[in-house]
């Protein structure tokens, strides 16, 4: 690539290959516009997500769809020309946190450090310099356009002069940011791997998480290794987050990128215990109670309740099992036992499903049984249009059901075909979800009719 036109042609070619002829090529004006961060100050959607260890992680996701696609195609280009070091485990195809942890299995000492403000430490000028250097050797205008596309403008306030200035930094959450971090950190990996070889250590880096391990201890405060380590990191324009620096000895819990290591890589006991607890609640008390427990003990309590309730119990459990399978292997007895229990429960959840509907009936019972199990009382209200917002007049629910569970009030729909004048042990209520991930909800309806349901194996 010699000019910005060459860059645009390559982006459009990748788009054509991925979308298989359904593409809409980008124009040169779009590339020039997005390559200058000053033009689009609010082109990223900013939000925080809670960290598992506490605190918050600031995410900058592309706001415009076209811009997000363009960044994705730039990321494809960068991944194609980047050759990862054997010590780089993060954001590399075919490598994972399991590969990162395996390097340090069986070592007496595990030393972990974390780089402070990793993504904002990478500026546009650093990206341009790295892309112009070997082995990329890109022209300045190409490197400038790529760096401009992938950076965002942030305010920097001088506490002494009270002046506000702007700088261009790499955002966390952009599709192109992972590849750029590895490109910028190539020299850091080279120097730290040389330092590890000098002291007889093993070294890996997963994004901003750096791990050393060895059979001997060279990690004391003020030691030659620690002084040299701080010098190298400072020289590469990064800083160590001393609050996350830790040394784990053999005989104590050793952890690398969230996985425990002793004689092999494993998930934590708490992870397995929480999953077993979730399956036990599902088996003994039903799908709805397990789903409520899952939301109650969510690791992201600061998320909006409407967002958290969209996580299907089946999807969450399947994801946890997939993670255990990746770490422990498909032949592991713990994984096989949990997977068998999950398969039986999932088969039960699919036992009776209505035909020709997008609603999945996860758990069904009579209203009388529902009141007894949930320690609540159901009141039918209607017909009132204000309870049926979003419906057309022909779809307007005839009634709504009001009830309270654990201090939270619910308003649920009642099917128009349901006759609420019959005793409560003659009308059904189902805990449902939809294929469109619109969340889980209670639905009151007529009793099961054999011709409307099918048996699932």
Coordinates of C-alpha atoms in Angstrom, one line a residue:
X1 CA 0.0 0.0 0.0
X2 CA 1.4 3.3 -1.1
X3 CA -1.6 5.7 -0.8
X4 CA -4.9 6.1 1.1
X5 CA -6.6 4.9 -2.1
X6 CA -4.8 1.6 -1.8
X7 CA -5.9 1.3 1.8
X8 CA -9.5 2.0 0.8
X9 CA -9.4 -0.6 -2.0
X10 CA -8.1 -3.3 0.4
X11 CA -10.8 -2.5 3.0
X12 CA -13.5 -2.7 0.3
X13 CA -12.0 -6.0 -1.0
X14 CA -12.2 -7.5 2.5
X15 CA -15.7 -6.3 2.9
X16 CA -16.7 -7.9 -0.4
X17 CA -15.2 -11.2 0.6
X18 CA -16.9 -11.3 4.0
X19 CA -20.3 -10.1 2.8
X20 CA -20.2 -12.2 -0.4
X21 CA -21.5 -9.6 -2.8
X22 CA -23.9 -7.9 -0.4
X23 CA -21.3 -5.2 0.4
X24 CA -21.7 -1.4 0.0
X25 CA -18.2 -0.1 -0.7
X26 CA -16.8 2.8 1.4
X27 CA -16.0 6.1 -0.3
X28 CA -12.7 7.9 0.0
X29 CA -14.5 10.8 1.8
X30 CA -15.7 8.4 4.5
X31 CA -12.1 7.1 5.1
X32 CA -10.7 10.7 5.2
X33 CA -13.5 11.7 7.6
X34 CA -13.1 8.9 10.1
X35 CA -9.3 9.0 9.9
X36 CA -9.3 12.4 11.6
X37 CA -10.5 12.0 15.3
X38 CA -11.2 15.8 15.5
X39 CA -14.0 15.4 13.0
X40 CA -16.0 13.0 15.1
X41 CA -15.6 13.6 18.7
X42 CA -18.6 11.5 19.7
X43 CA -18.0 8.5 17.4
X44 CA -17.5 6.1 20.4
X45 CA -20.2 5.1 22.8
X46 CA -18.6 5.3 26.3
X47 CA -19.7 3.1 29.3
X48 CA -18.3 1.3 32.2
X49 CA -18.6 -2.4 33.1
X50 CA -17.7 -3.8 36.6
X51 CA -14.6 -5.9 37.0
X52 CA -14.7 -9.2 38.8
X53 CA -11.9 -8.1 41.1
X54 CA -13.7 -4.8 41.8
X55 CA -13.6 -1.4 40.2
X56 CA -14.8 -0.5 36.7
X57 CA -13.5 -1.0 33.2
X58 CA -14.1 1.9 30.7
X59 CA -15.2 0.7 27.3
X60 CA -15.4 2.8 24.1
X61 CA -17.5 1.0 21.5
X62 CA -17.9 2.4 18.0
X63 CA -21.1 4.4 17.8
X64 CA -21.8 4.2 14.0
X65 CA -22.2 0.9 12.3
X66 CA -20.2 1.9 9.2
X67 CA -17.3 3.0 11.4
X68 CA -17.4 -0.3 13.4
X69 CA -17.2 -2.3 10.1
X70 CA -14.3 -0.2 8.9
X71 CA -12.4 -0.8 12.1
X72 CA -13.1 -4.5 11.9
X73 CA -11.6 -4.6 8.4
X74 CA -8.6 -2.6 9.5
X75 CA -8.2 -5.2 12.3
X76 CA -8.2 -8.0 9.7
X77 CA -5.4 -6.2 7.8
X78 CA -3.3 -5.8 11.0
X79 CA -3.8 -9.4 12.1
X80 CA -2.7 -10.5 8.6
X81 CA 0.6 -8.7 8.7
X82 CA 1.4 -9.3 12.4
X83 CA 3.5 -12.3 13.4
X84 CA 3.0 -12.9 17.1
X85 CA 5.8 -13.8 19.4
X86 CA 5.8 -17.1 21.3
X87 CA 5.4 -15.1 24.5
X88 CA 2.3 -13.2 23.3
X89 CA -0.9 -15.1 24.3
X90 CA -3.6 -12.4 24.1
X91 CA -5.6 -11.4 21.0
X92 CA -3.8 -14.1 18.9
X93 CA -5.8 -16.7 16.9
X94 CA -5.3 -20.2 18.3
X95 CA -4.1 -19.1 21.7
X96 CA -6.1 -18.6 24.9
X97 CA -5.8 -18.1 28.7
X98 CA -5.3 -21.9 28.9
X99 CA -2.1 -21.7 26.7
X100 CA -1.0 -18.7 28.8
X101 CA -1.4 -20.7 32.1
X102 CA 0.2 -23.9 30.8
X103 CA 3.6 -22.2 30.4
X104 CA 3.8 -21.7 34.2
X105 CA 2.5 -25.1 35.5
X106 CA 4.8 -26.8 38.1
X107 CA 6.8 -23.7 39.0
X108 CA 7.6 -22.8 42.6
X109 CA 7.1 -19.1 42.1
X110 CA 4.5 -17.2 40.0
X111 CA 5.0 -13.4 39.7
X112 CA 2.2 -11.4 38.1
X113 CA 2.2 -7.7 37.3
X114 CA -0.4 -5.6 35.5
X115 CA 0.2 -2.5 33.3
X116 CA -1.6 0.6 34.4
X117 CA -4.0 2.3 31.9
X118 CA -2.8 0.0 29.2
X119 CA -4.9 1.1 26.2
X120 CA -4.8 4.9 26.9
X121 CA -1.0 4.6 27.2
X122 CA -0.8 3.9 23.5
X123 CA -1.0 7.2 21.6
X124 CA -1.4 7.8 17.9
X125 CA 2.2 8.9 17.5
X126 CA 3.4 5.5 18.9
X127 CA 1.2 3.6 16.5
X128 CA 2.5 5.6 13.5
X129 CA 6.1 5.0 14.6
X130 CA 5.5 1.2 15.0
X131 CA 3.8 0.9 11.6
X132 CA 6.6 2.7 9.9
X133 CA 9.3 0.5 11.5
X134 CA 10.3 -3.0 10.5
X135 CA 8.8 -5.4 9.6
X136 CA 5.8 -3.3 8.4
X137 CA 7.5 -0.4 6.7
X138 CA 4.3 1.4 5.8
X139 CA 4.3 4.8 4.2
X140 CA 3.7 7.7 6.6
X141 CA 0.3 8.6 5.1
X142 CA -0.9 5.0 5.4
X143 CA 0.3 4.7 9.0
X144 CA -1.3 8.1 9.7
X145 CA -4.7 7.0 8.3
X146 CA -4.7 3.7 10.2
X147 CA -3.7 5.3 13.5
X148 CA -6.3 8.1 13.0
X149 CA -9.0 5.6 12.3
X150 CA -8.3 3.5 15.4
X151 CA -7.7 6.3 17.9
X152 CA -10.0 8.6 19.8
X153 CA -9.6 12.1 21.2
X154 CA -9.6 12.5 25.0
X155 CA -9.3 15.5 27.3
X156 CA -6.2 15.9 29.4
X157 CA -6.4 18.5 32.2
X158 CA -3.3 20.0 33.6
X159 CA -3.8 20.2 37.4
X160 CA -1.2 22.9 37.7
X161 CA -2.2 25.3 35.0
X162 CA -5.8 24.2 34.8
X163 CA -5.5 24.0 31.0
X164 CA -7.4 21.5 29.0
X165 CA -5.7 19.8 26.1
X166 CA -6.5 16.8 23.9
X167 CA -4.5 13.8 23.0
X168 CA -5.2 10.8 20.6
X169 CA -5.2 7.5 22.4
X170 CA -6.2 3.9 21.6
X171 CA -9.7 3.1 22.9
X172 CA -10.5 -0.2 24.7
X173 CA -13.5 -1.8 22.9
X174 CA -12.6 -1.0 19.3
X175 CA -12.3 -4.0 16.9
X176 CA -8.8 -2.9 15.8
X177 CA -7.4 -2.1 19.2
X178 CA -6.3 -5.7 20.2
X179 CA -4.0 -6.1 17.1
X180 CA -2.5 -2.7 17.6
X181 CA -1.6 -3.4 21.2
X182 CA 0.4 -6.4 20.2
X183 CA 2.1 -4.5 17.4
X184 CA 3.1 -1.7 19.8
X185 CA 4.2 -4.2 22.5
X186 CA 6.5 -6.2 20.2
X187 CA 9.6 -4.4 21.5
X188 CA 8.4 -4.8 25.1
X189 CA 8.0 -8.6 24.6
X190 CA 11.4 -8.8 23.1
X191 CA 13.1 -7.1 26.0
X192 CA 11.1 -8.9 28.7
X193 CA 11.7 -12.3 27.1
X194 CA 15.4 -11.4 27.1
X195 CA 15.2 -10.4 30.7
X196 CA 13.5 -13.7 31.6
X197 CA 16.2 -15.7 29.7
X198 CA 18.9 -13.9 31.6
X199 CA 17.5 -14.8 35.0
X200 CA 16.2 -18.3 34.0
X201 CA 12.5 -17.5 34.0
X202 CA 9.4 -18.3 31.9
X203 CA 7.6 -15.2 30.5
X204 CA 4.2 -14.7 28.9
X205 CA 2.0 -11.6 28.3
X206 CA -1.8 -11.7 27.9
X207 CA -2.8 -8.1 26.9
X208 CA -1.7 -6.0 30.0
X209 CA -1.3 -9.1 32.2
X210 CA 2.4 -10.0 32.5
X211 CA 3.5 -13.3 34.2
X212 CA 7.0 -14.6 35.1
X213 CA 7.6 -18.0 36.8
X214 CA 10.6 -20.0 38.0
X215 CA 11.8 -22.6 40.4
X216 CA 13.9 -19.9 42.3
X217 CA 13.0 -16.6 43.8
X218 CA 14.4 -13.5 42.1
X219 CA 11.3 -11.3 42.7
X220 CA 12.2 -9.5 46.0
X221 CA 11.6 -5.8 46.3
X222 CA 14.8 -4.0 45.3
X223 CA 16.3 -7.0 43.6
X224 CA 18.3 -6.7 40.4
X225 CA 15.4 -8.3 38.5
X226 CA 12.8 -6.0 39.8
X227 CA 14.9 -2.9 39.1
X228 CA 15.6 -4.0 35.6
X229 CA 11.9 -4.9 35.0
X230 CA 10.7 -1.5 36.1
X231 CA 13.4 0.1 33.9
X232 CA 12.3 -1.8 30.8
X233 CA 8.6 -1.1 31.3
X234 CA 9.2 2.6 31.9
X235 CA 11.4 2.8 28.9
X236 CA 8.5 1.4 26.8
X237 CA 6.3 4.2 28.1
X238 CA 4.1 2.0 30.3
X239 CA 3.6 1.9 34.1
X240 CA 3.2 -0.9 36.6
X241 CA -0.1 -1.1 38.6
X242 CA 1.5 -1.9 42.0
X243 CA -1.9 -2.7 43.5
X244 CA -2.1 -5.8 41.2
X245 CA 1.5 -7.0 41.7
X246 CA 1.5 -10.3 43.4
X247 CA 3.9 -13.3 44.1
X248 CA 2.4 -16.7 44.6
X249 CA 4.5 -19.5 46.1
X250 CA 4.1 -23.2 45.7
X251 CA 1.8 -24.7 48.4
X252 CA -0.5 -21.7 48.1
X253 CA -3.1 -20.9 45.5
X254 CA -1.3 -20.0 42.3
X255 CA -3.3 -18.2 39.6
X256 CA -2.6 -17.1 36.1
X257 CA -5.2 -15.1 34.1
X258 CA -8.0 -16.3 36.3
X259 CA -7.0 -20.0 36.1
X260 CA -5.5 -22.0 39.0
X261 CA -2.3 -24.0 38.3
X262 CA -0.6 -26.7 40.4
X263 CA 0.1 -29.9 38.5
X264 CA -2.3 -28.8 35.7
X265 CA -4.4 -25.9 34.6
X266 CA -7.8 -25.9 36.2
X267 CA -10.8 -23.7 36.9
X268 CA -11.4 -22.5 40.5
X269 CA -13.3 -24.6 43.0
X270 CA -15.8 -21.7 43.4
X271 CA -16.6 -21.7 39.7
X272 CA -17.5 -25.4 39.9
X273 CA -19.4 -25.0 43.2
X274 CA -21.5 -22.1 41.8
X275 CA -22.4 -24.2 38.7
X276 CA -23.3 -27.2 40.8
X277 CA -25.5 -25.0 43.0
X278 CA -27.3 -23.6 40.0
X279 CA -28.0 -27.1 38.6
X280 CA -29.2 -28.3 42.0
X281 CA -31.7 -25.4 42.3
X282 CA -32.9 -26.1 38.8
X283 CA -33.4 -29.9 39.6
X284 CA -35.1 -29.4 42.9
X285 CA -37.0 -26.2 42.7
X286 CA -37.5 -25.6 38.9
X287 CA -36.3 -23.5 36.1
X288 CA -37.7 -20.2 37.3
X289 CA -36.1 -20.4 40.7
X290 CA -32.7 -21.2 39.2
X291 CA -33.1 -18.3 36.8
X292 CA -33.9 -16.0 39.7
X293 CA -30.9 -17.3 41.6
X294 CA -28.7 -16.7 38.6
X295 CA -29.8 -13.1 38.3
X296 CA -29.5 -12.5 42.1
X297 CA -25.9 -13.7 42.2
X298 CA -24.8 -12.1 38.9
X299 CA -21.2 -11.0 38.8
X300 CA -22.4 -7.7 37.3
X301 CA -24.7 -6.3 39.9
X302 CA -24.4 -2.7 38.6
X303 CA -26.0 -3.7 35.3
X304 CA -29.5 -2.6 34.7
X305 CA -32.0 -5.3 35.8
X306 CA -33.7 -5.3 32.4
X307 CA -30.3 -6.1 30.8
X308 CA -29.5 -8.9 33.3
X309 CA -32.9 -10.5 32.9
X310 CA -32.2 -11.1 29.2
X311 CA -29.5 -13.7 30.0
X312 CA -31.2 -17.0 29.5
X313 CA -30.4 -19.6 32.2
X314 CA -29.8 -22.3 29.5
X315 CA -27.4 -20.0 27.7
X316 CA -25.5 -19.1 30.9
X317 CA -25.1 -22.7 32.0
X318 CA -24.1 -23.8 28.5
X319 CA -21.5 -21.1 28.4
X320 CA -20.0 -22.1 31.8
X321 CA -19.9 -25.7 30.7
X322 CA -18.1 -24.7 27.4
X323 CA -15.5 -22.8 29.5
X324 CA -14.9 -25.9 31.7
X325 CA -14.6 -28.1 28.6
X326 CA -12.0 -25.7 27.2
X327 CA -9.9 -25.7 30.4
X328 CA -10.3 -29.3 31.7
X329 CA -10.9 -31.1 28.4
X330 CA -13.9 -33.1 27.1
X331 CA -12.7 -36.3 28.9
X332 CA -12.7 -34.8 32.3
X333 CA -15.1 -36.6 34.7
X334 CA -16.3 -33.3 36.4
X335 CA -17.2 -31.9 33.0
X336 CA -19.0 -35.0 31.8
X337 CA -21.0 -35.3 35.0
X338 CA -22.2 -31.7 34.9
X339 CA -22.9 -31.9 31.2
X340 CA -25.0 -35.0 31.7
X341 CA -27.1 -33.2 34.4
X342 CA -27.5 -30.2 32.1
X343 CA -28.6 -32.4 29.2
X344 CA -31.3 -34.0 31.3
X345 CA -32.6 -30.7 32.6
X346 CA -32.6 -29.2 29.1
X347 CA -34.5 -32.2 27.8
X348 CA -37.1 -31.6 30.6
X349 CA -37.3 -27.9 29.7
X350 CA -38.1 -28.9 26.0
X351 CA -40.5 -31.7 27.0
X352 CA -43.7 -29.8 26.1
X353 CA -43.4 -26.9 23.7
X354 CA -46.2 -25.2 21.6
X355 CA -46.1 -25.6 17.9
X356 CA -45.6 -22.6 15.6
X357 CA -44.6 -20.0 18.2
X358 CA -41.4 -18.0 19.0
X359 CA -42.1 -18.4 22.8
X360 CA -40.3 -21.1 24.7
X361 CA -42.2 -22.5 27.6
X362 CA -39.4 -23.4 30.1
X363 CA -41.6 -24.3 33.1
X364 CA -45.4 -24.7 33.4
X365 CA -47.7 -25.1 36.4
X366 CA -51.2 -24.2 37.5
X367 CA -51.9 -20.8 39.0
X368 CA -52.7 -22.4 42.3
X369 CA -49.4 -24.2 42.4
X370 CA -47.6 -21.0 41.3
X371 CA -49.1 -19.1 44.3
X372 CA -48.1 -21.8 46.7
X373 CA -44.5 -22.2 45.4
X374 CA -43.8 -18.4 45.0
X375 CA -45.7 -17.4 48.2
X376 CA -47.7 -14.8 46.3
X377 CA -51.3 -14.0 45.3
X378 CA -52.3 -13.4 41.6
X379 CA -54.7 -10.7 40.8
X380 CA -56.2 -10.4 37.3
X381 CA -56.7 -6.8 36.1
X382 CA -58.3 -5.6 32.9
X383 CA -59.2 -5.1 30.2
X384 CA -57.3 -1.8 30.3
X385 CA -55.3 -0.5 27.3
X386 CA -52.6 1.1 29.5
X387 CA -51.4 -2.3 30.6
X388 CA -50.9 -3.4 27.0
X389 CA -48.5 -0.8 25.5
X390 CA -46.9 -1.9 22.3
X391 CA -49.9 -3.9 21.1
X392 CA -52.3 -3.2 18.3
X393 CA -56.0 -3.0 19.1
X394 CA -56.6 -6.5 17.8
X395 CA -53.7 -7.9 19.8
X396 CA -54.7 -6.0 23.0
X397 CA -54.5 -8.4 26.0
X398 CA -57.9 -8.9 27.6
X399 CA -56.3 -9.1 31.1
X400 CA -53.1 -8.6 32.9
X401 CA -51.9 -10.6 35.9
X402 CA -50.4 -8.8 38.9
X403 CA -48.3 -10.5 41.6
X404 CA -45.3 -9.9 43.8
X405 CA -42.2 -12.1 44.3
X406 CA -39.5 -11.3 46.8
X407 CA -40.7 -7.7 47.2
X408 CA -40.7 -7.0 43.4
X409 CA -44.0 -6.4 41.7
X410 CA -44.7 -8.0 38.3
X411 CA -47.2 -7.3 35.6
X412 CA -47.7 -10.3 33.2
X413 CA -49.8 -10.9 30.1
X414 CA -52.8 -13.2 30.0
X415 CA -53.7 -14.8 26.7
X416 CA -57.0 -13.7 25.2
X417 CA -58.0 -17.3 24.9
X418 CA -57.6 -17.9 28.6
X419 CA -60.8 -18.1 30.7
X420 CA -59.9 -16.6 34.1
X421 CA -63.3 -17.2 35.6
X422 CA -62.4 -20.9 36.1
X423 CA -60.7 -22.0 39.4
X424 CA -57.0 -21.2 39.6
X425 CA -56.1 -24.9 39.4
X426 CA -57.7 -25.0 35.9
X427 CA -55.6 -22.2 34.4
X428 CA -51.8 -22.5 33.6
X429 CA -48.9 -20.1 34.0
X430 CA -45.6 -20.6 32.2
X431 CA -42.1 -19.2 32.7
X432 CA -41.1 -18.3 29.2
X433 CA -38.5 -16.7 27.0
X434 CA -38.3 -15.8 23.3
X435 CA -35.9 -16.7 20.5
X436 CA -35.2 -12.9 20.1
X437 CA -33.6 -12.7 23.6
X438 CA -36.2 -10.2 24.8
X439 CA -35.9 -11.6 28.3
X440 CA -37.8 -14.1 30.5
X441 CA -41.4 -13.5 31.6
X442 CA -44.5 -15.2 33.1
X443 CA -47.4 -15.9 30.7
X444 CA -50.9 -16.9 31.9
X445 CA -52.7 -19.1 29.4
X446 CA -55.3 -21.9 29.0
X447 CA -54.4 -25.5 30.1
X448 CA -52.4 -27.7 27.8
X449 CA -54.1 -29.0 24.7
X450 CA -52.7 -32.2 23.3
X451 CA -52.9 -31.1 19.7
X452 CA -51.0 -27.9 20.3
X453 CA -47.9 -29.6 21.9
X454 CA -45.2 -32.0 20.7
X455 CA -43.0 -34.3 22.6
X456 CA -39.3 -33.7 22.4
X457 CA -36.7 -36.4 22.9

